[in-house]
Each structure stands twice: as structure tokens, then as C-alpha cells.
Short mmCIF file of C-alpha atoms in Angstrom, two decimals:
data_model
loop_
_atom_site.label_atom_id
_atom_site.label_comp_id
_atom_site.label_asym_id
_atom_site.label_seq_id
_atom_site.Cartn_x
_atom_site.Cartn_y
_atom_site.Cartn_z
CA MET A 1 -77.33 74.13 117.51
CA ASN A 2 -77.69 72.67 114.05
CA ILE A 3 -81.02 71.39 112.74
CA LYS A 4 -81.86 69.59 109.50
CA ILE A 5 -85.45 69.11 108.36
CA LEU A 6 -85.82 66.52 105.60
CA THR A 7 -88.75 65.14 103.61
CA PRO A 8 -88.54 62.32 101.05
CA GLU A 9 -88.57 64.97 98.30
CA TYR A 10 -86.19 67.69 99.49
CA VAL A 11 -84.25 69.42 102.26
CA VAL A 12 -86.66 71.81 103.99
CA PHE A 13 -84.03 73.43 106.21
CA GLU A 14 -80.44 73.08 107.33
CA GLY A 15 -78.79 75.58 109.63
CA GLU A 16 -78.25 77.07 113.06
CA VAL A 17 -81.19 77.79 115.36
CA ASN A 18 -81.61 78.84 118.99
CA SER A 19 -84.23 76.17 119.70
CA VAL A 20 -87.01 74.13 118.09
CA LEU A 21 -90.57 73.37 119.22
CA LEU A 22 -91.97 70.04 118.00
CA PRO A 23 -95.43 68.37 117.98
CA GLY A 24 -94.96 65.16 119.97
CA LYS A 25 -97.46 62.38 120.59
CA ASN A 26 -97.86 63.50 124.23
CA GLY A 27 -97.83 67.23 123.43
CA GLU A 28 -95.42 69.84 122.15
CA PHE A 29 -91.85 69.76 123.42
CA HIS A 30 -89.02 72.24 123.14
CA ILE A 31 -85.42 71.30 122.35
CA MET A 32 -82.78 73.83 123.30
CA LYS A 33 -79.00 73.95 123.15
CA ASN A 34 -77.33 71.27 125.31
CA HIS A 35 -80.54 69.22 125.45
CA ALA A 36 -80.09 65.56 126.35
CA GLY A 37 -80.08 63.11 123.46
CA ILE A 38 -83.58 62.16 122.30
CA VAL A 39 -85.36 60.15 119.63
CA SER A 40 -89.10 60.74 119.37
CA SER A 41 -91.98 60.29 116.96
CA LEU A 42 -93.87 63.37 115.80
CA ILE A 43 -97.53 63.88 114.96
CA GLY A 44 -99.23 66.37 112.67
CA GLY A 45 -98.66 70.00 113.61
CA LYS A 46 -96.06 72.70 113.20
CA VAL A 47 -92.30 72.50 113.63
CA LYS A 48 -91.31 75.91 114.98
CA LEU A 49 -87.76 77.15 114.63
CA TYR A 50 -86.56 79.90 116.93
CA ALA A 51 -83.77 81.55 114.96
CA ASN A 52 -82.40 85.02 114.34
CA SER A 53 -82.91 84.50 110.62
CA ILE A 54 -83.35 81.80 108.00
CA ASP A 55 -81.31 81.51 104.82
CA GLU A 56 -83.23 82.76 101.76
CA ALA A 57 -82.94 79.35 100.12
CA TYR A 58 -85.13 77.86 102.90
CA ALA A 59 -87.33 80.86 103.77
CA LYS A 60 -89.94 79.95 101.14
CA ASN A 61 -90.75 76.77 103.12
CA PHE A 62 -91.64 78.65 106.31
CA THR A 63 -94.26 81.00 107.69
CA LYS A 64 -93.05 83.70 110.06
CA GLU A 65 -95.21 83.42 113.19
CA ASN A 66 -95.10 87.14 114.06
CA ASP A 67 -93.02 90.25 113.52
CA LYS A 68 -91.73 90.57 117.10
CA ASP A 69 -90.13 87.16 117.57
CA SER A 70 -87.98 85.23 115.14
CA VAL A 71 -90.22 82.16 115.03
CA PHE A 72 -90.58 80.28 111.76
CA SER A 73 -93.06 77.41 111.34
CA TYR A 74 -93.31 74.49 108.94
CA PRO A 75 -96.41 72.20 108.90
CA ILE A 76 -95.90 68.42 109.05
CA LYS A 77 -98.20 65.38 108.94
CA SER A 78 -95.91 63.08 110.93
CA GLY A 79 -92.26 62.33 111.46
CA VAL A 80 -89.41 61.48 113.77
CA VAL A 81 -86.67 63.54 115.42
CA GLU A 82 -83.21 62.53 116.56
CA PHE A 83 -81.19 65.02 118.59
CA ASN A 84 -77.75 64.53 120.12
CA HIS A 85 -74.69 66.72 120.80
CA ASP A 86 -76.46 69.90 119.60
CA LYS A 87 -77.33 68.36 116.23
CA GLY A 88 -80.83 67.36 115.24
CA ILE A 89 -82.42 65.66 112.27
CA ILE A 90 -86.15 65.85 111.69
CA LEU A 91 -87.51 63.41 109.11
CA CYS A 92 -91.06 64.31 108.18
CA GLU A 93 -93.78 64.37 105.57
#
């Protein structure tokens, strides 16, 4: 599935991931391939991408959660996500 993470200043990430974990108002939620369409607001926390690897151009924006799993996190203050047909856009600050 394809995910884009955008801030007003720059593109944080654009590429293929296995899934994404997001900080929602009612708790964290996981979006995986073939997930139903969703639009949701996000609160402060970490966006976690589960991916085999991240392109070098975007790697500087992320912290690798641990060495075993391919989990990359990016801190946000707030935002919104739209996901449909295995494509997601996360607008955040």
C-alpha cells in the first residue's frame, strides 16, 4: 500500500509500506492493506510505518524503533489521515 506523509513545509515520506500505526483521538489504530476507506483526525504521538525499508531520501525524518522489526516512527503534533483503495495521505504538523 502507498502512504504519503505531508507537512506544510515538505514531504516527509512517500512510498510503499506493509502497514501504518496512527495516534487517533480514541487511541492508536492500525491500517493494513485492503483496509476499508477511512478519514480520521490524529492527535500528538508517533506515526509508525511498518516497511521492509525506507528510501534514503526520507530516512533522515524517521527513527528506527528497534533492530529486529522494520518499524520507523515520525513524531506529530496533530493531523488528519485519509485512506482508500490502498492509498493513504497523512497531513500533519
